[in-house]
Coordinates of C-alpha atoms and ligand atoms in Angstrom, one line a residue:
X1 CA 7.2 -0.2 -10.3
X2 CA 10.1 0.4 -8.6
X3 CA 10.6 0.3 -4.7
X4 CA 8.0 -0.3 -2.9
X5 CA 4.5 0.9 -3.8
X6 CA 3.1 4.1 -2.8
X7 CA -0.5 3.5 -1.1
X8 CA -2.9 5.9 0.3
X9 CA -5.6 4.9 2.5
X10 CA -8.9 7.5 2.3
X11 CA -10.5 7.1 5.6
X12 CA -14.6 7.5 5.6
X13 CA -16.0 6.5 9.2
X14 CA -17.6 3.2 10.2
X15 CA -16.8 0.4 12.7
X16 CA -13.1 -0.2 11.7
X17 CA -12.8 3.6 12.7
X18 CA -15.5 2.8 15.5
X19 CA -14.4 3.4 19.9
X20 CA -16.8 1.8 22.7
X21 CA -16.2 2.8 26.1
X22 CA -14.4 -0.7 26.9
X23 CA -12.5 -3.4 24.9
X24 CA -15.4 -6.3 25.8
X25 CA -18.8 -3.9 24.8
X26 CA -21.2 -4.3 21.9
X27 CA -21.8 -0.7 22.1
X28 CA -19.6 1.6 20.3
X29 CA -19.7 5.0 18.1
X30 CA -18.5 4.3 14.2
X31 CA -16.1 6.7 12.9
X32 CA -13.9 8.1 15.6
X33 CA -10.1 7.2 14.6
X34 CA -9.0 9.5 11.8
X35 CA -7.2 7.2 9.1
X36 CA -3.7 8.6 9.9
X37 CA -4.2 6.7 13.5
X38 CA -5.4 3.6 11.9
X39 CA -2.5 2.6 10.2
X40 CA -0.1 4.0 12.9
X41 CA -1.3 1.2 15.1
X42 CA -0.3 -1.5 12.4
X43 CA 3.7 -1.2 12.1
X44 CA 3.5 -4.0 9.8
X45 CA 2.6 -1.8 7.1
X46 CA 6.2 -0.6 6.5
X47 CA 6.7 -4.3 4.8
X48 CA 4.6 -4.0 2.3
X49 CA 4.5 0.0 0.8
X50 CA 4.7 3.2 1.0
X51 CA 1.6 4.3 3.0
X52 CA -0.2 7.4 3.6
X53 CA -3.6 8.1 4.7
X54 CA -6.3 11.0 5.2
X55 CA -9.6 11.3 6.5
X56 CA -12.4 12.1 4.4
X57 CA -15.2 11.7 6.6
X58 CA -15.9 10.2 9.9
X59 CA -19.2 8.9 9.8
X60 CA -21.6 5.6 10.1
X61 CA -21.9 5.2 6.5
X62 CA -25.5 4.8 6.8
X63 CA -24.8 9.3 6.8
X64 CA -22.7 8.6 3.0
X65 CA -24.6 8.6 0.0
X66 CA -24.0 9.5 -4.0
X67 CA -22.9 13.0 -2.8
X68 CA -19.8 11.7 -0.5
X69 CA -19.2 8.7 -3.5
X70 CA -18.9 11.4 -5.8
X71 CA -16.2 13.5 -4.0
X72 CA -14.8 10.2 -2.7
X73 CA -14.6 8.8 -6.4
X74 CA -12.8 12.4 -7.7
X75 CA -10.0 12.0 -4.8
X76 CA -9.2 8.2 -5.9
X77 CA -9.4 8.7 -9.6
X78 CA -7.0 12.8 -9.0
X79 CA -4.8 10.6 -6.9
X80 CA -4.1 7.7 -9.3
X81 CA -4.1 10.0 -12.4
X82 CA -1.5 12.3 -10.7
X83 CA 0.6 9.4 -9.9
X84 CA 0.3 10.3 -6.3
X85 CA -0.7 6.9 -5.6
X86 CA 0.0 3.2 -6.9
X87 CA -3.4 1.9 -5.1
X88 CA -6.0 3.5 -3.1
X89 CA -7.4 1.7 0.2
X90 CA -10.7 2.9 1.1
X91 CA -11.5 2.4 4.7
X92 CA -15.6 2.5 5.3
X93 CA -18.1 1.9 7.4
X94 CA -20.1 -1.7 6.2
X95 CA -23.4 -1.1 5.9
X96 CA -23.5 0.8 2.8
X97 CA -19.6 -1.1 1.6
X98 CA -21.6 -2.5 -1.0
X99 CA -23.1 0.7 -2.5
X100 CA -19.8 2.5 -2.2
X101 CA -17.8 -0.1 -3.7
X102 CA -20.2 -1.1 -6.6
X103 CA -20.9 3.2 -7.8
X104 CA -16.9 3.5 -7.4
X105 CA -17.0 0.9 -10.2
X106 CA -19.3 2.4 -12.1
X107 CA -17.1 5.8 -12.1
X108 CA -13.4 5.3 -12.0
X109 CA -11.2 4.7 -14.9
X110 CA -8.1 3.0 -13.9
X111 CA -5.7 -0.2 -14.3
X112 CA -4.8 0.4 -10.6
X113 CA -6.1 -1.2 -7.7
X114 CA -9.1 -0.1 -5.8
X115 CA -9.9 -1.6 -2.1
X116 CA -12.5 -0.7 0.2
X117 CA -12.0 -2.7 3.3
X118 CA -14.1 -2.4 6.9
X119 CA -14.6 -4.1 9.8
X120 CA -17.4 -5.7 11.7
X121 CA -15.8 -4.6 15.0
X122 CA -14.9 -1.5 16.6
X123 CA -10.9 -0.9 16.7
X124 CA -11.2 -0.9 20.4
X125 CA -12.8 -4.2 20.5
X126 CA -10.8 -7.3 21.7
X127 CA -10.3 -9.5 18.8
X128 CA -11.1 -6.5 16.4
X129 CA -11.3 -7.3 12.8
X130 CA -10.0 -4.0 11.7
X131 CA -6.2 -3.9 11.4
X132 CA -6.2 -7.7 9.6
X133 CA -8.4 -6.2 7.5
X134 CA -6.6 -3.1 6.5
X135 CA -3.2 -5.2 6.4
X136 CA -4.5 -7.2 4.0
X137 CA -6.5 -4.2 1.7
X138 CA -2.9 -2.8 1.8
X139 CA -1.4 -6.2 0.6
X140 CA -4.0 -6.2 -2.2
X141 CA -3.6 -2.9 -3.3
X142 CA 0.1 -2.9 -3.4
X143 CA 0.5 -5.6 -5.8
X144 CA 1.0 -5.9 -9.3
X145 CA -1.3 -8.5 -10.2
X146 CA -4.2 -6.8 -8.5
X147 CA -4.4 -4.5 -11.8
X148 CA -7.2 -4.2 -14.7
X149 CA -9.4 -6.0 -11.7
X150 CA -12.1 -2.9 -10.8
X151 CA -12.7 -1.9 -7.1
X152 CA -12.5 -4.8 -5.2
X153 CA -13.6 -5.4 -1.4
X154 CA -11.0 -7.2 0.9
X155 CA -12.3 -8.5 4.3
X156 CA -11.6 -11.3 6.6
X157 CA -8.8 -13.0 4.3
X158 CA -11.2 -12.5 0.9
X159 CA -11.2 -10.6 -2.1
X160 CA -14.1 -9.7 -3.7
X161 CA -15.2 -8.3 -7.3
X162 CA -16.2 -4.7 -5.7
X163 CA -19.4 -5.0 -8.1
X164 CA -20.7 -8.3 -6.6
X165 CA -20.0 -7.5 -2.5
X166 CA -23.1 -8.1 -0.4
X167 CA -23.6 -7.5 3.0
X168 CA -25.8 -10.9 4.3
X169 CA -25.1 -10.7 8.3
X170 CA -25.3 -7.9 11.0
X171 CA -23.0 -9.5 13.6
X172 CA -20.3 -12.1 12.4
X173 CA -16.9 -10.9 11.3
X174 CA -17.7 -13.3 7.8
X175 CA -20.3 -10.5 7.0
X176 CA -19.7 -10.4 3.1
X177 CA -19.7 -12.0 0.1
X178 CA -19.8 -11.7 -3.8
X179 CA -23.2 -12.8 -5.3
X180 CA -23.1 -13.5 -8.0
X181 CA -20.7 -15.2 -8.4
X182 CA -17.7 -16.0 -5.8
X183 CA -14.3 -14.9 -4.4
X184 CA -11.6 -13.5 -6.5
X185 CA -8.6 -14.4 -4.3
X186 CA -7.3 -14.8 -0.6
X187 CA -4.9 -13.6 1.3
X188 CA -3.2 -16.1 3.9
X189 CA -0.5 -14.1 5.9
X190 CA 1.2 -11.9 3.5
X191 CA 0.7 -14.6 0.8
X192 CA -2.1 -13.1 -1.8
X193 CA -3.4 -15.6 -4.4
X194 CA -5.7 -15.1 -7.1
X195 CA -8.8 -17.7 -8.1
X196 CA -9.0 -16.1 -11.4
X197 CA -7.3 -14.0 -14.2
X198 CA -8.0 -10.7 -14.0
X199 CA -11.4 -9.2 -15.5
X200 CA -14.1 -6.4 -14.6
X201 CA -17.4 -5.8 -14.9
X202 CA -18.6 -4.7 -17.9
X203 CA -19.9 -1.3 -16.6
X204 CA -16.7 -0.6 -15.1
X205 CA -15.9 3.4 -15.5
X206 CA -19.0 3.5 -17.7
X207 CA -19.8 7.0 -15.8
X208 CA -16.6 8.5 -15.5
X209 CA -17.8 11.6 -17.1
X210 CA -19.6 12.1 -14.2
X211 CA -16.4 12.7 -12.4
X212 CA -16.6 16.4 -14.0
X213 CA -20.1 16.8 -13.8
X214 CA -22.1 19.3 -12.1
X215 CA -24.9 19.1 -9.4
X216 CA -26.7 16.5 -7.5
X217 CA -27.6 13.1 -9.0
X218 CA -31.0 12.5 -9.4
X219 CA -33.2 11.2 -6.5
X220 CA -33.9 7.5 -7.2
X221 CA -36.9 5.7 -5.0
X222 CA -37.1 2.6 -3.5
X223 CA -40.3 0.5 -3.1
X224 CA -40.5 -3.0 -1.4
X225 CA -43.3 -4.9 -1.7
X226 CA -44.8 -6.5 1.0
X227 CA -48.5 -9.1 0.9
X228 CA -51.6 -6.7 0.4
X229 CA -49.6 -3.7 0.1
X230 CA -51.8 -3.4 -3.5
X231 CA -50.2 0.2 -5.2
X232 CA -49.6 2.3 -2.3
X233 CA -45.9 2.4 -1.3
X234 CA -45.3 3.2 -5.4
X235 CA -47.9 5.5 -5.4
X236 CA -45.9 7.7 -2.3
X237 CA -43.2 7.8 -4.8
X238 CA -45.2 8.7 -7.8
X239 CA -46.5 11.5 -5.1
X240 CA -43.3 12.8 -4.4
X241 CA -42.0 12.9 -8.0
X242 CA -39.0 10.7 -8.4
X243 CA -37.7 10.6 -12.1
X244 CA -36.8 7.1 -11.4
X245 CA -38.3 3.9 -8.8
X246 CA -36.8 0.7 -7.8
X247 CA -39.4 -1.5 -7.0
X248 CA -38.0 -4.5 -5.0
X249 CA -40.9 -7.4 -5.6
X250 CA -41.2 -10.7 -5.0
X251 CA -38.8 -13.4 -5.6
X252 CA -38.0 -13.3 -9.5
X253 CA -39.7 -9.4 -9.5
X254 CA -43.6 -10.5 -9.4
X255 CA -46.0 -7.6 -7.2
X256 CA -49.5 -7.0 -6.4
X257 CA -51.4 -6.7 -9.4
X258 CA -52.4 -2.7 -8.4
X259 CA -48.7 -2.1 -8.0
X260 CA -48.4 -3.7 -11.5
X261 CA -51.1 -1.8 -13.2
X262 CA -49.3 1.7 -11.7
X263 CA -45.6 0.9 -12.7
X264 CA -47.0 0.4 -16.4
X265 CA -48.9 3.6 -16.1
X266 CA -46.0 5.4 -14.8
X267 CA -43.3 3.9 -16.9
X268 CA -46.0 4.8 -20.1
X269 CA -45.9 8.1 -18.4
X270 CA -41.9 8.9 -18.7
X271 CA -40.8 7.6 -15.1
X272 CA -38.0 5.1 -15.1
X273 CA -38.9 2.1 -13.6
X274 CA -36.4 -1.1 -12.5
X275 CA -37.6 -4.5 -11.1
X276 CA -35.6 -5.7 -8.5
X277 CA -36.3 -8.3 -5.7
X278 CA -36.3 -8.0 -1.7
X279 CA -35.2 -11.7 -1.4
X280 CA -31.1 -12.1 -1.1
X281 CA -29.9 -13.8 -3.9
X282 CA -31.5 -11.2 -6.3
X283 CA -32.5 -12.5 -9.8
X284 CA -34.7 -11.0 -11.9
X285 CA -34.7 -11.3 -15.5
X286 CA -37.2 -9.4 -18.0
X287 CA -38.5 -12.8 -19.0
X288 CA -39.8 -14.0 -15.5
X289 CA -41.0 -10.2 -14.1
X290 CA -44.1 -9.3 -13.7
X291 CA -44.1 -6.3 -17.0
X292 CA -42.2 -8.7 -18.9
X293 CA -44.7 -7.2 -21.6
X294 CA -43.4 -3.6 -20.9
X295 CA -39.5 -5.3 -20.4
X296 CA -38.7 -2.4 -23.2
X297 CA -39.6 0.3 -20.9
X298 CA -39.2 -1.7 -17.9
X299 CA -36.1 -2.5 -16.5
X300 CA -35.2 -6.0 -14.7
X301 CA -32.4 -5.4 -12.2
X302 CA -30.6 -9.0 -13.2
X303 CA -28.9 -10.2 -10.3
X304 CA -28.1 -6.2 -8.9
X305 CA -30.2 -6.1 -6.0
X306 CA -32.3 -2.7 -4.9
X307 CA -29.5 -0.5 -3.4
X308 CA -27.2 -0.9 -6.2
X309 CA -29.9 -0.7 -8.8
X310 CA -31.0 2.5 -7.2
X311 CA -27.5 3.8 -8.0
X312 CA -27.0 2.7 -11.3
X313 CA -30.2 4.1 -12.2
X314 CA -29.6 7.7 -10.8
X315 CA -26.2 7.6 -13.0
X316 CA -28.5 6.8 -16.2
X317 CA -30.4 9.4 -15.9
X318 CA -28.1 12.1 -14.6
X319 CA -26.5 11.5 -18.3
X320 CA -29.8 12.3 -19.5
X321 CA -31.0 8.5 -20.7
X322 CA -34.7 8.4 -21.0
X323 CA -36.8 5.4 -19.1
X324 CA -37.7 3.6 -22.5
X325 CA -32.8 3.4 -23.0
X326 CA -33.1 1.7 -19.4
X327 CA -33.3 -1.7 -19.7
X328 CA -30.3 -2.5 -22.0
X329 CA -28.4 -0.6 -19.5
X330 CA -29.1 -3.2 -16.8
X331 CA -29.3 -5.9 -19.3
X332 CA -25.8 -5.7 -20.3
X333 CA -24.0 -6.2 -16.9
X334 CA -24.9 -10.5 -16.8
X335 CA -22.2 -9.8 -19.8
X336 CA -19.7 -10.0 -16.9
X337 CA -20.9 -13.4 -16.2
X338 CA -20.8 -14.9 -19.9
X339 CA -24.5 -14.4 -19.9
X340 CA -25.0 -11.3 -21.9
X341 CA -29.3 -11.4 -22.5
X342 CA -28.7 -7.3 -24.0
X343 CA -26.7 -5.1 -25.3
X344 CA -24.5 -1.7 -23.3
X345 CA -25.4 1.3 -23.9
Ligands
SIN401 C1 -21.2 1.7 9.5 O1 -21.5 1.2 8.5 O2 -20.6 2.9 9.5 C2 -21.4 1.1 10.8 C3 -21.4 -0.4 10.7 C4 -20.0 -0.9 10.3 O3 -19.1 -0.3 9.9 O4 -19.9 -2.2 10.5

């Protein structure tokens, strides 16, 4: 590349974009700074690229979902294809960073970098998070070496595999981390040093067909269990018709034994069913699930936890995949980690 690189930074919403009425609040609205402002306010930009920046949407990302991924996911993937941009930063709001990052992963097909980046306090906030954050995004995305490395999440000096970001505190600035599995790199100033040679995860731009596609994605539920709830929150979803159900169960994906006895009924019945867990560090493997006898219709969510499972699911069976094709689709991702237990589809 020659010259500096040409970044563009797609503003969404959230807390990095966020105004309270005073620099010392905890109150505050998410998404009122359009990008273009956010990285006028950081002149040290200019050092490191060429940078650009538009606002997609200015929500709390709670209000994103596949719909706004989607049309996010076409603007990064026209822009790098078009050659309009070396790197993409993705400003967004954090509590759905995880989701956003890990279904961008799932769609784009690219060597070139990929950040989302956020903040855990409003731009208007003393000591807010935002403008290191986006620095260092920029930083990231602007190298060379950050290539063939999938979205990635850079926040509070650490990048992340985008795949692997979990959100696991509501307050501190230290909000995220990769499970599983750990940090990819740092950046210490304008220093940026990589843990790891690159690598991606094996479902990386599995769905990029879906960049052209038509229509909604499918409507995936989520269940979580919780003692005594017996069959009831799966049988609201059964009522209301989802194709698909995430169940999130117990630690390694155990339930009541009602809420077993339906999800083997349903999943006989043509519904796709996935066993996650509602407990943080998710891990659930077919061999340790409750259905492990149905683990060929049934699928176990590995180490994905609800959320993202919900989203990989509703990309299987946009493409049509029936419930029974499932599990080898999830079973394939632990690939990533050297510990393949199936097969991609
Ligand atoms: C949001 O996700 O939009 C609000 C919270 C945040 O960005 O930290």
């Amino acid at each position: 590349m020659a010259g500096k690189a040409k970044i563009l930074v797609l503003g969404t919403g959230g807390t990095i974009a966020g105004a309270g009425q005073s620099a010392t609040t905890a109150t505050y609205k998410a998404g009122q700074i359009d990008a273009s402002r956010l990285i006028a306010g950081i002149a040290q930009l200019d050092r490191l690229a060429e940078v650009r920046a538009e606002t997609l949407y200015a929500k709390p990302s709670g209000d994103l979902g596949p719909a706004e991924w989607l049309a996010l996911a076409r603007r990064v993937q026209a822009a790098l294809d078009a050659g309009e941009a070396d790197g993409v930063v993705v400003t967004h709001g954090t509590d759905t960073l995880e989701e956003a990052a890990f279904f961008l992963g799932l769609l784009l097909k690219t060597d070139k970098p990929v950040v989302f980046t956020a903040a855990m306090r409003p731009a208007t906030a003393l000591g807010a998070d935002g403008p290191a954050n986006l620095f260092q995004a920029v930083r990231v995305a602007a190298a060379p070496d950050s290539a063939e490395r999938g979205v990635l999440v850079v926040m509070n000096d650490t990048v992340l595999p985008g795949w692997m970001a979990v959100k696991t505190a509501s307050l501190p600035v230290q909000a995220f981390r990769a499970y599983p599995g750990g940090p990819l790199g740092r950046v210490t100033g304008e220093r940026l040093t990589w843990f790891e040679p690159p690598r991606r995860s094996p479902l990386a731009g599995r769905f990029v067909s879906r960049l052209g596609g038509q229509g909604d994605l499918p409507a995936v539920g989520i269940v979580i269990v919780h003692g005594g709830c017996g069959a009831a929150p799966l049988a609201a979803c059964r009522d209301a018709g989802y194709p698909g159900v995430v169940i999130a169960g117990f630690g390694g994906g155990t339930m009541p034994a009602p809420m077993a006895e339906l999800a083997r009924k349903m999943a006989k019945d043509g519904t796709a069913i996935v066993v996650s867990s509602r407990v943080g560090d998710v891990a659930v493997m077919p061999e340790v699930m409750d259905l492990r006898e149905d683990a060929d219709i049934v699928a176990a969510s590995g180490f994905l936890n609800p959320q993202k499972s919900a989203l990989l699911l509703s990309l299987a069976l946009a493409e049509g995949r029936k419930a029974a094709e499932i599990p080898a689709l999830f079973g394939c991702l632990p690939a990533g980690l050297g510990d393949s237990y199936g097969s991609c589809l």
